[in-house]
mmCIF file of C-alpha atoms and ligand atoms in Angstrom:
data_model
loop_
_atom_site.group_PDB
_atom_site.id
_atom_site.type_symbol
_atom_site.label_atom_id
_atom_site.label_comp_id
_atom_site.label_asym_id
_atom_site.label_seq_id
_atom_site.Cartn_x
_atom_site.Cartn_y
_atom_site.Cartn_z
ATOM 1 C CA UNK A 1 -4.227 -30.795 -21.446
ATOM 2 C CA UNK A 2 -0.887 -30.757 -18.734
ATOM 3 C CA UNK A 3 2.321 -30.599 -21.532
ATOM 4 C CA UNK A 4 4.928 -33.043 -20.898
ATOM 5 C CA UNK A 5 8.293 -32.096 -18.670
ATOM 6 C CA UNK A 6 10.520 -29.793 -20.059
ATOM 7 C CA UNK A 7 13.198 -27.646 -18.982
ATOM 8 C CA UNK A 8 12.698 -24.102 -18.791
ATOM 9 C CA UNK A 9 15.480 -21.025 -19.517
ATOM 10 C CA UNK A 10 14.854 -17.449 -18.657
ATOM 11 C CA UNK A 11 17.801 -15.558 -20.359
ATOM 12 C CA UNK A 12 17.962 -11.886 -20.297
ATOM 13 C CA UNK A 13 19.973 -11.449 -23.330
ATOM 14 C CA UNK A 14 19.624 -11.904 -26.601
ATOM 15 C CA UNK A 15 23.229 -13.823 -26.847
ATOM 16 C CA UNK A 16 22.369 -15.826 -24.282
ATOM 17 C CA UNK A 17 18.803 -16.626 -26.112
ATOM 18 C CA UNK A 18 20.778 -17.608 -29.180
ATOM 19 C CA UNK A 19 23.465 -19.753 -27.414
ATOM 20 C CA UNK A 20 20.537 -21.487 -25.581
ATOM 21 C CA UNK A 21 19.102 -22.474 -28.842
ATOM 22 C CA UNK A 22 22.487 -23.206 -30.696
ATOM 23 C CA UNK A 23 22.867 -25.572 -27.664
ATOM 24 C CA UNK A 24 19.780 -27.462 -27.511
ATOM 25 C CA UNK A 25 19.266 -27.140 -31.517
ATOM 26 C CA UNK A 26 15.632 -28.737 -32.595
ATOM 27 C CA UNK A 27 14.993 -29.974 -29.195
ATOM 28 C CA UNK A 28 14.327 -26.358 -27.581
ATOM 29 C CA UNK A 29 11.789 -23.856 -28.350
ATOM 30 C CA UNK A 30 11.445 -20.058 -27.959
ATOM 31 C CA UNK A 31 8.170 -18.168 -26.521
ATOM 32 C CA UNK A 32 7.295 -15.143 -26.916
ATOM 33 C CA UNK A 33 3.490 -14.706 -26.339
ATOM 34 C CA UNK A 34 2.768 -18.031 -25.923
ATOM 35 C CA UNK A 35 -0.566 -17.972 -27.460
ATOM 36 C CA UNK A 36 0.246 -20.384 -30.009
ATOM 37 C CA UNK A 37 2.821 -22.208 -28.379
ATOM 38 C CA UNK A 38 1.416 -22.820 -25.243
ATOM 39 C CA UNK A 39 -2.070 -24.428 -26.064
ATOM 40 C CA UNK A 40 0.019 -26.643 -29.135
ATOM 41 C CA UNK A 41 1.699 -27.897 -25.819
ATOM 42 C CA UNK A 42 -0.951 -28.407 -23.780
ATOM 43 C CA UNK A 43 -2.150 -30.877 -26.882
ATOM 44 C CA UNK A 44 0.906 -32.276 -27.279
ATOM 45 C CA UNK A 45 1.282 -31.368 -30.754
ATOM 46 C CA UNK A 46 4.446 -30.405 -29.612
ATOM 47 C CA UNK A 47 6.483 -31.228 -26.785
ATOM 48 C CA UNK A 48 10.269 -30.170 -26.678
ATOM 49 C CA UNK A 49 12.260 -30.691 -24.064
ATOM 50 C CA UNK A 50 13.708 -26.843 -23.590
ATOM 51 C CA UNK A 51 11.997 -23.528 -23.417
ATOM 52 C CA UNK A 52 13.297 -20.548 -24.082
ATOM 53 C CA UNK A 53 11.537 -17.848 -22.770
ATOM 54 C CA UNK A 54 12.537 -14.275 -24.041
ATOM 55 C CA UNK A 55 10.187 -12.204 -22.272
ATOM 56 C CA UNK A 56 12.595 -11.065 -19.905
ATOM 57 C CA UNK A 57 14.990 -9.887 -22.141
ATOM 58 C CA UNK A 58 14.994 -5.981 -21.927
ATOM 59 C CA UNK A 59 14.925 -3.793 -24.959
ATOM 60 C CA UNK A 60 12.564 -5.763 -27.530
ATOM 61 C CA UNK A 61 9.199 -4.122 -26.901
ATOM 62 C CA UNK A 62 8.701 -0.995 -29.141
ATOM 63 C CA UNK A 63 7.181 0.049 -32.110
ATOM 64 C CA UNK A 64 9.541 3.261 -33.582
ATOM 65 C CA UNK A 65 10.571 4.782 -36.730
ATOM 66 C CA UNK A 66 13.915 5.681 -38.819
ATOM 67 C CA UNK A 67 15.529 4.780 -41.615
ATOM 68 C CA UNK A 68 12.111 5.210 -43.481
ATOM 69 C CA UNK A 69 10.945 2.419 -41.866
ATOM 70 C CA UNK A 70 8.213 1.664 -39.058
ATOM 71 C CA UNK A 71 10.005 -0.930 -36.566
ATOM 72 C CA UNK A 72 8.308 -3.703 -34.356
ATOM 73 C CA UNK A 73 10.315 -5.045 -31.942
ATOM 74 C CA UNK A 74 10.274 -8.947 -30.851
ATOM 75 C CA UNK A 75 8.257 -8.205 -27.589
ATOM 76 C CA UNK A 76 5.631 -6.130 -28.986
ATOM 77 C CA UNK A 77 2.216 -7.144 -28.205
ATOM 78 C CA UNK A 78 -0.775 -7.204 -30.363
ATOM 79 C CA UNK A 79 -2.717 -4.877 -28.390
ATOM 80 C CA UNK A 80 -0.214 -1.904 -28.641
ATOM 81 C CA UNK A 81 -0.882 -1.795 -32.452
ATOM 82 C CA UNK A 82 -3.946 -0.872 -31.769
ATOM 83 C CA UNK A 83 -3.501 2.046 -29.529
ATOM 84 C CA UNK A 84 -0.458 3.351 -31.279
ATOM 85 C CA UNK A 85 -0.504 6.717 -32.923
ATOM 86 C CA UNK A 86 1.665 6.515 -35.799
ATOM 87 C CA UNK A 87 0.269 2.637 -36.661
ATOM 88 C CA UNK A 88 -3.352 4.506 -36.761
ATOM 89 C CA UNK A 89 -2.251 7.676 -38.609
ATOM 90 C CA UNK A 90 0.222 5.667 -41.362
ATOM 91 C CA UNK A 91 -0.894 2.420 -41.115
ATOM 92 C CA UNK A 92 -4.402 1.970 -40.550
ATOM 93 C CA UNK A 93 -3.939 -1.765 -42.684
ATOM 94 C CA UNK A 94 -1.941 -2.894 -39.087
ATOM 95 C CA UNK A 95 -4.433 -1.537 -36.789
ATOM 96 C CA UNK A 96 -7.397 -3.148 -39.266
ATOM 97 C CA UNK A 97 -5.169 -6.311 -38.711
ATOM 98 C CA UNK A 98 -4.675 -6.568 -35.168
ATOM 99 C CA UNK A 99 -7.942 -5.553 -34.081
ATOM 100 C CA UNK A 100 -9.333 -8.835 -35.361
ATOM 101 C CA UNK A 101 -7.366 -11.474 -34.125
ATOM 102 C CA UNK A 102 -8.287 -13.439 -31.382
ATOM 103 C CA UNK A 103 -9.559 -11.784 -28.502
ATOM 104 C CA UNK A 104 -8.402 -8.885 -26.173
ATOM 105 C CA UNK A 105 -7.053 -11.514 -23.802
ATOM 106 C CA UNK A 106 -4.854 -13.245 -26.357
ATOM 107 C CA UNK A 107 -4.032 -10.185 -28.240
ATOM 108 C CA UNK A 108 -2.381 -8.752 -24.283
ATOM 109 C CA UNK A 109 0.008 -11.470 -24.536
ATOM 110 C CA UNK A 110 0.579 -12.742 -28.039
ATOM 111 C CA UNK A 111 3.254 -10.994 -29.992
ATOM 112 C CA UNK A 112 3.478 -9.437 -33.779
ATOM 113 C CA UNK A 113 6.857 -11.070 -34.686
ATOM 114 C CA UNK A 114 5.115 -14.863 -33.049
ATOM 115 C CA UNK A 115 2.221 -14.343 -35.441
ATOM 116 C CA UNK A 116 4.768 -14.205 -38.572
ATOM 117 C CA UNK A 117 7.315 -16.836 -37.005
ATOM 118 C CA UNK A 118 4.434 -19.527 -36.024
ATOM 119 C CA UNK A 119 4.301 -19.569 -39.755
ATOM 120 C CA UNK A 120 0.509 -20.630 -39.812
ATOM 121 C CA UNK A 121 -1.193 -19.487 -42.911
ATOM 122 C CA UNK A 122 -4.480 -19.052 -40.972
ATOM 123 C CA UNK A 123 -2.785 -16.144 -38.838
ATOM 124 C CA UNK A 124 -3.374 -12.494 -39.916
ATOM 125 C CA UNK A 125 -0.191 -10.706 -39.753
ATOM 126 C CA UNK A 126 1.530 -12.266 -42.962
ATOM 127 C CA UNK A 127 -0.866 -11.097 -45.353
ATOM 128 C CA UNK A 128 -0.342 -7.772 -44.185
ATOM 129 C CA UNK A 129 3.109 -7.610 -44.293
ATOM 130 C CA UNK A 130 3.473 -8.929 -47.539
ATOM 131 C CA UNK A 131 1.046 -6.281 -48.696
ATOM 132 C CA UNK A 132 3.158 -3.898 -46.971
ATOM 133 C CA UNK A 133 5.980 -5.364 -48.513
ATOM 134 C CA UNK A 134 7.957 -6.040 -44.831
ATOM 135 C CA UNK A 135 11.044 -7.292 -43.756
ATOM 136 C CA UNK A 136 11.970 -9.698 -40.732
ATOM 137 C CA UNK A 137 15.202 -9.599 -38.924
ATOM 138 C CA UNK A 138 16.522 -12.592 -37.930
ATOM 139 C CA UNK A 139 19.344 -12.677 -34.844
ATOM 140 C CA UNK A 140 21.179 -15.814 -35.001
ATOM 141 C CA UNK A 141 24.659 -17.209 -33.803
ATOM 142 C CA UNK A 142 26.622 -14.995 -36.877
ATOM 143 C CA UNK A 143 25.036 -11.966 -35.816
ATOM 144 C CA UNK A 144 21.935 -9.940 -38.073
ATOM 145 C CA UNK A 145 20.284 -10.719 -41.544
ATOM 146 C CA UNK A 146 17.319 -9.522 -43.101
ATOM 147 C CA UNK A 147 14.504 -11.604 -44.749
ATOM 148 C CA UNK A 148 12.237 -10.346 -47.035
ATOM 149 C CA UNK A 149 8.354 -11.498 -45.865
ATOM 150 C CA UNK A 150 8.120 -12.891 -49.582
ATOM 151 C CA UNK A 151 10.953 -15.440 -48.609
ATOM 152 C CA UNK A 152 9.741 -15.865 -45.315
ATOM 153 C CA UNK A 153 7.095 -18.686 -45.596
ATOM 154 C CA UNK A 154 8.434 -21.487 -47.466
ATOM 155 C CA UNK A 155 5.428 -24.010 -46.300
ATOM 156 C CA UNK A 156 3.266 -25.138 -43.987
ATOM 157 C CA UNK A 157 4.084 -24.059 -40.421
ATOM 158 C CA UNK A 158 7.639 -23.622 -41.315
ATOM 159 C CA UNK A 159 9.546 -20.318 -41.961
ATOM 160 C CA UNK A 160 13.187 -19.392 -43.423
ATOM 161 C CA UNK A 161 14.280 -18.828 -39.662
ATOM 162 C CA UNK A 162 17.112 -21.515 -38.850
ATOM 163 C CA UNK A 163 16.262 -23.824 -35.589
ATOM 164 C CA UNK A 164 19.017 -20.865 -33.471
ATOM 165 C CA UNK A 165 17.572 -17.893 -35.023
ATOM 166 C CA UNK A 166 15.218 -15.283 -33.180
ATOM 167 C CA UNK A 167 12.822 -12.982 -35.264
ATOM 168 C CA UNK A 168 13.761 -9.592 -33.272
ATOM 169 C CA UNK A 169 12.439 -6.850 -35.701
ATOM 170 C CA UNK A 170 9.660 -6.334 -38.356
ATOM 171 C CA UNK A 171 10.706 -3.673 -40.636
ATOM 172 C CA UNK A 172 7.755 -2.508 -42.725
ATOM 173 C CA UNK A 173 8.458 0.937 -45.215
ATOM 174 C CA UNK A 174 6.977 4.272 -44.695
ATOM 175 C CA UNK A 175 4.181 4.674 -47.510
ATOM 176 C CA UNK A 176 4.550 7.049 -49.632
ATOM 177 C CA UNK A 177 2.055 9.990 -50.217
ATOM 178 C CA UNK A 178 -1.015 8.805 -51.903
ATOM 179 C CA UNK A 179 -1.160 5.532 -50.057
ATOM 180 C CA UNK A 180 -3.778 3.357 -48.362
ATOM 181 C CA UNK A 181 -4.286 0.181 -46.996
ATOM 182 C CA UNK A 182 -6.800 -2.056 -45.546
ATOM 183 C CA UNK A 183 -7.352 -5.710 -43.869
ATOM 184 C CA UNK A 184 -10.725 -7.235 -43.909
ATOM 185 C CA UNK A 185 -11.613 -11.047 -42.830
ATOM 186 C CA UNK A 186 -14.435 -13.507 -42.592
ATOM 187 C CA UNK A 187 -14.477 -15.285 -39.222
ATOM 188 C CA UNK A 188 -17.564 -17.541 -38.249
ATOM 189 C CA UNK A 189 -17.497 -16.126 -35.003
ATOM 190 C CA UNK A 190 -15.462 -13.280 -33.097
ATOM 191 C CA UNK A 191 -12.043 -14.608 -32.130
ATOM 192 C CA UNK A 192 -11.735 -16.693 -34.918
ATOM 193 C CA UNK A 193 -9.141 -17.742 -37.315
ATOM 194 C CA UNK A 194 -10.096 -16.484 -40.451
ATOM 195 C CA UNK A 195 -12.372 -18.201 -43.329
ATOM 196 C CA UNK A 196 -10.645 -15.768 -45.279
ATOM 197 C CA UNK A 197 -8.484 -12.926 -45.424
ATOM 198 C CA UNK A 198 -7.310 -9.806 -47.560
ATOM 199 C CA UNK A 199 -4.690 -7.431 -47.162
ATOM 200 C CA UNK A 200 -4.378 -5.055 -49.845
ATOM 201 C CA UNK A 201 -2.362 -1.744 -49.717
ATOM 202 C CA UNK A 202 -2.239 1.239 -52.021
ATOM 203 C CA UNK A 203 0.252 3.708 -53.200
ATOM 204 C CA UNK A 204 -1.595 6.230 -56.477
ATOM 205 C CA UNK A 205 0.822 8.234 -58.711
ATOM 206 C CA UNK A 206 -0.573 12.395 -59.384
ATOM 207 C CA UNK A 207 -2.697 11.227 -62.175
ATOM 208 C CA UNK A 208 -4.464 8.836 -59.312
ATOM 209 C CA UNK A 209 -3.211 5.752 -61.270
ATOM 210 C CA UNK A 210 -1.926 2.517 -59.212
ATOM 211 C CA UNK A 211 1.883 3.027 -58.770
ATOM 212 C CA UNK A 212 2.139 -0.124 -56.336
ATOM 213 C CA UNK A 213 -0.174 -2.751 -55.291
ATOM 214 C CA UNK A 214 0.515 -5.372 -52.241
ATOM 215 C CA UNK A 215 -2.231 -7.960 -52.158
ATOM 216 C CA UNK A 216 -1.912 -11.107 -49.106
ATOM 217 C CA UNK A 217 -4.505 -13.739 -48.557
ATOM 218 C CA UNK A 218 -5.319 -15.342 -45.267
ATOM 219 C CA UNK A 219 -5.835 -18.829 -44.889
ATOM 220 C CA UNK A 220 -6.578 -20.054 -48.392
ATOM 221 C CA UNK A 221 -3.694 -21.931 -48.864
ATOM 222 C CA UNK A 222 -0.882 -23.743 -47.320
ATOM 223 C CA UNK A 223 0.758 -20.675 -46.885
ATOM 224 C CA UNK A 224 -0.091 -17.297 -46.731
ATOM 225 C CA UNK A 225 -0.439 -15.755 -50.496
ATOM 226 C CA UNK A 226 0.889 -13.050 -52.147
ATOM 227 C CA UNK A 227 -1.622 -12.184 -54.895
ATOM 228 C CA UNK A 228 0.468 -11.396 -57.499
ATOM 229 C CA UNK A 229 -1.762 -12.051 -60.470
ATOM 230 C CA UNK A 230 -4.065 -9.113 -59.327
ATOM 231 C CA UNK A 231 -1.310 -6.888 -58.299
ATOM 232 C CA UNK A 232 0.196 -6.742 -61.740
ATOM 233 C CA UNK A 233 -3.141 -6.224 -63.073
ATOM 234 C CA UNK A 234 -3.380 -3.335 -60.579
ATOM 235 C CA UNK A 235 -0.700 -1.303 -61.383
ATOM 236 C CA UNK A 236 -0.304 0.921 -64.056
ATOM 237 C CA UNK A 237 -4.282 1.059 -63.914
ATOM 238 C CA UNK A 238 -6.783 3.987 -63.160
ATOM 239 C CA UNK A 239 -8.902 1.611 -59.981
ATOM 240 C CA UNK A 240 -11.819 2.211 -61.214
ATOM 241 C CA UNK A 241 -15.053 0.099 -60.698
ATOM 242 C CA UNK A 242 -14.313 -2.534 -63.081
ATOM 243 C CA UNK A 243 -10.682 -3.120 -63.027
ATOM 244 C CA UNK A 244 -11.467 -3.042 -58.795
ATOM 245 C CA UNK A 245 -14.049 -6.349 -60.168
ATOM 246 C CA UNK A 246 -11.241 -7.922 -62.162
ATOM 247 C CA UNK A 247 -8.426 -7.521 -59.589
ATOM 248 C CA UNK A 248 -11.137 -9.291 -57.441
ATOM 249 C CA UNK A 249 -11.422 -11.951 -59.911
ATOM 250 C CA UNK A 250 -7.795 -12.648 -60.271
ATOM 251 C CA UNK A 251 -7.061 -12.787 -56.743
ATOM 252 C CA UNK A 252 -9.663 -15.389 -56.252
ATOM 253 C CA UNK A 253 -7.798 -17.148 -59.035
ATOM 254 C CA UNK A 254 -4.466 -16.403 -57.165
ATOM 255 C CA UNK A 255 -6.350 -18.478 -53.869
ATOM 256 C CA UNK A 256 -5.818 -21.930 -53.590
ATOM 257 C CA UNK A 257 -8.586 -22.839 -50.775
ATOM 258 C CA UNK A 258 -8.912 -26.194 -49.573
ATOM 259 C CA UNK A 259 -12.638 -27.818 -48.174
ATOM 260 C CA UNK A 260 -12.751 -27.446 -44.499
ATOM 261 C CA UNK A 261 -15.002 -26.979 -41.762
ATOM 262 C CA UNK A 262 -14.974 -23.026 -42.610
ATOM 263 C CA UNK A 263 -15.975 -23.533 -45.947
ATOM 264 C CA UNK A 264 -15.991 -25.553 -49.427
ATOM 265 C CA UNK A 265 -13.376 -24.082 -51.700
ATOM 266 C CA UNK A 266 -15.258 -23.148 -54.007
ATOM 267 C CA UNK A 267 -17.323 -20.723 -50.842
ATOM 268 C CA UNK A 268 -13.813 -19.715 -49.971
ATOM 269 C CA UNK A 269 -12.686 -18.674 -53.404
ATOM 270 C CA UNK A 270 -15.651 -16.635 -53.669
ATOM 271 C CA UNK A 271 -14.663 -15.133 -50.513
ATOM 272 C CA UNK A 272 -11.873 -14.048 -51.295
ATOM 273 C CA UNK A 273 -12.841 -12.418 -54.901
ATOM 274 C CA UNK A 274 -15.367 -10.505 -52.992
ATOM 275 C CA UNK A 275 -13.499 -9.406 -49.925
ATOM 276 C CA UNK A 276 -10.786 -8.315 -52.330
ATOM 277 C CA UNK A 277 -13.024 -5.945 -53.924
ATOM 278 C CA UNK A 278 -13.904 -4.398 -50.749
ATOM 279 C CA UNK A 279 -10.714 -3.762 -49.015
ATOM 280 C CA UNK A 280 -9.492 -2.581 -52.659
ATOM 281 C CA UNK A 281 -12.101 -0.134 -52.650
ATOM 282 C CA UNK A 282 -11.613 1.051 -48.507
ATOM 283 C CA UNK A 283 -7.489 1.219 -49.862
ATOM 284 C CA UNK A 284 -8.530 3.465 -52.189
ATOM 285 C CA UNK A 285 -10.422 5.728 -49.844
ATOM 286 C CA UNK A 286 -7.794 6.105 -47.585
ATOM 287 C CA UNK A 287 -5.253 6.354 -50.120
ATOM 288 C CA UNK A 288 -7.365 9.499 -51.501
ATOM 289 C CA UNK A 289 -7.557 10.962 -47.549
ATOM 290 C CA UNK A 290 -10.229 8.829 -46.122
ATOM 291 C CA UNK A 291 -10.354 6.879 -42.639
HETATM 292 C C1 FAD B 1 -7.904 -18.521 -28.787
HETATM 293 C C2 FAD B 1 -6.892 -18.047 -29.794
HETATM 294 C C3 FAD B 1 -7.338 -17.450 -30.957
HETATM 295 C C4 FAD B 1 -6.422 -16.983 -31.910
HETATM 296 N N1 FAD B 1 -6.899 -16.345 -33.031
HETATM 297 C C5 FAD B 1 -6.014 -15.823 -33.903
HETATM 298 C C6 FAD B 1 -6.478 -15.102 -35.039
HETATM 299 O O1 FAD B 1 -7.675 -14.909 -35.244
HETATM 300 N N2 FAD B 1 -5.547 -14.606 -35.899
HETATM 301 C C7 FAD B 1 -4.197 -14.763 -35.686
HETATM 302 O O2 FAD B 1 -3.408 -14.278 -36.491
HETATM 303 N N3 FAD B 1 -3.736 -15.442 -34.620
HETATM 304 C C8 FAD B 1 -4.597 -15.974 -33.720
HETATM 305 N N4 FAD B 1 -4.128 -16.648 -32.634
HETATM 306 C C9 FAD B 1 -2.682 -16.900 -32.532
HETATM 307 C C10 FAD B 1 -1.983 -15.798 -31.777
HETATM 308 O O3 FAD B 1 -1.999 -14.582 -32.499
HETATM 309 C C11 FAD B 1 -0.555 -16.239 -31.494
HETATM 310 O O4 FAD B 1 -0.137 -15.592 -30.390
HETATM 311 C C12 FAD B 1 0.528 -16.033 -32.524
HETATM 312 O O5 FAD B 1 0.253 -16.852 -33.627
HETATM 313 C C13 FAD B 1 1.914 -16.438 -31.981
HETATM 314 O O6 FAD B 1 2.470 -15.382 -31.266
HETATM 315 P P1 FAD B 1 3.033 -15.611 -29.794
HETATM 316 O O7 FAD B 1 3.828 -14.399 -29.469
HETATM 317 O O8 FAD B 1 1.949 -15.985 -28.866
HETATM 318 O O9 FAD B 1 4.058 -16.835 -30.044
HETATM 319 P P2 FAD B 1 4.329 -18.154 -29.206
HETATM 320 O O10 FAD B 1 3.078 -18.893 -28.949
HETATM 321 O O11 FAD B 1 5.204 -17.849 -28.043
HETATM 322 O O12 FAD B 1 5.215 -18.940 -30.298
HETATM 323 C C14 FAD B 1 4.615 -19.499 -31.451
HETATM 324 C C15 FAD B 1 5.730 -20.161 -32.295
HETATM 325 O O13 FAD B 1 6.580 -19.169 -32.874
HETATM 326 C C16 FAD B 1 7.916 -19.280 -32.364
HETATM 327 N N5 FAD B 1 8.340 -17.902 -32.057
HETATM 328 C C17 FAD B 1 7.614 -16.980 -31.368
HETATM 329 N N6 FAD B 1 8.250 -15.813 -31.344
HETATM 330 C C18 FAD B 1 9.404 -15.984 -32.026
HETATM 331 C C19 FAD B 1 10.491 -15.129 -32.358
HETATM 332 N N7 FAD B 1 10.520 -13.847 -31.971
HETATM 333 N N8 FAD B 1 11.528 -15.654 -33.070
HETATM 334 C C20 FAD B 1 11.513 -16.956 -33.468
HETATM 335 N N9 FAD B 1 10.507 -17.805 -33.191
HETATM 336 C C21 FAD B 1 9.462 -17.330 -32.475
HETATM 337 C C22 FAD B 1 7.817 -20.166 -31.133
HETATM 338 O O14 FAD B 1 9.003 -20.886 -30.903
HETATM 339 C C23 FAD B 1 6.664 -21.080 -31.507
HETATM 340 O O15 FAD B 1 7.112 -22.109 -32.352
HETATM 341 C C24 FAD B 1 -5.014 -17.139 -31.676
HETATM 342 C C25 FAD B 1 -4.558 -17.744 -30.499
HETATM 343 C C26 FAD B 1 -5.492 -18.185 -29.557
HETATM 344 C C27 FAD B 1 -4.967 -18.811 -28.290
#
């Protein structure tokens, strides 16, 4: 439970942050939150020899808009998605998402961009964003670049950041009119990682057809999924009751659960065919006005 020795940096720039881990390459890591990092230390599934802590770097806590686009800066907590105005009004699918992980305790601390950077499949943000159809930016030793989310996970625990490169912005596009989204997930008990989880997000055309669907799973695979079966089923396609079943079917099919303690894959699969149909149906609602 005590992590091994390390040595500890508290820059308060960003260059500095990024020359620290140029320096001290695979040997130092960055926290942000914590959350994850902190307990994988404790258990000494990891133990590097540098932290670099970027909490008190000013300048990378806030959640804003322009360019079109809703922006989530490297120190923004999980807990101020819930209480923000324009995430509740625009983006309901974030709020659904971050009022379900962990706990209030661990959602004070722990940070959006850490949830997508961790790169654990079983965490909730990167279904979302890849329903959402995000962006990360990554701030490395050349300056800026831009990562699209369906890039951003190329396996297990490991994402298309380079060992020097800090996550510093989510970029996630304004909806357009006619758009809804929603986040639902099985856990066993509250606080838990997910069995399984949906994302699915909306945009209609006039005749109330599906112009664009973004469909993530939680947890039921070694990374997180973008359904993509389902959402090309999806669009072009009045939603009603039965293409809402197929879709449902498809993104089961889309799934590729493994038997764990949360579930045989077969239970999981099942899940997630049945908690697609659901958050398909609350997208719709909201997409049409709804709450
Ligand atoms: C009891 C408990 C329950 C939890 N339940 C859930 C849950 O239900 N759903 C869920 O999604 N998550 C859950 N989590 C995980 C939590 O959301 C984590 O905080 C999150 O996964 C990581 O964010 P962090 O800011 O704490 O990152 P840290 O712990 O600081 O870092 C995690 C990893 O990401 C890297 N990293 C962090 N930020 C950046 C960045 N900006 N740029 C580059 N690399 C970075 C770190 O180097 C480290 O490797 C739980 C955690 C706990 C302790």
């Amino acid at each position: 439970m005590i992590p091994r020795s390390f040595e500890y940096f508290s820059p308060r720039t960003l260059e500095e942050a990024v020359a620290l881990l140029q320096k001290h390459g695979p040997d130092a890591k960055l926290l942000s939150g914590g959350q994850s990092l902190i307990p994988m230390m404790k258990l000494r599934l990891v133990s590097p020899d540098y932290i670099v802590d970027i909490n008190r770097i000013p300048g990378l806590d806030y959640i804003s808009e322009s360019d079109g686009h809703l922006k989530i800066g490297a120190l923004t907590r999980e807990h101020e998605l819930e209480s923000s105005d324009i995430v509740k009004t625009r983006f309901p699918i974030l709020a659904d998402t971050a009022k379900v992980i962990a706990d209030p305790l661990v959602r004070s601390q722990a940070t959006v961009c850490g949830n997508l950077a961790h790169g654990d499949p079983a965490n909730d943000h990167p279904a979302t964003m890849l329903a959402l159809g995000a962006t990360v930016v990554a701030t490395g030793p050349k300056g800026k670049r831009e990562i699209g989310i369906e890039d951003f996970f190329p396996g297990l625990f490991t994402t298309a950041l380079e060992a020097e490169e800090i996550l510093t912005e989510i970029k996630i596009p304004f909806p357009p009119p006619h758009s809804g989204g929603a986040y639902l997930k099985l856990e066993r008990k509250v606080g838990d990682f997910a069995t399984a989880g949906v994302a699915v997000q909306l945009t209609l055309d006039d005749s109330g057809a599906v112009k664009r669907a973004g469909i993530g799973l939680t947890n039921v695979g070694m990374t997180p999924i973008k359904a993509k079966q389902a959402e090309d089923f999806l669009t072009g396609k009045n939603p009603d009751e039965a293409t809402i079943r197929k879709a449902g079917e498809l993104a089961a099919a889309d799934s590729q659960p493994m038997d764990d303690i949360r579930g045989s894959a077969e239970y999981k699969r099942d899940l997630v065919r049945v908690l697609t149909t659901r958050a398909l149906s609350r997208a719709l609602d909201r997409a049409k006005g709804g709450t």
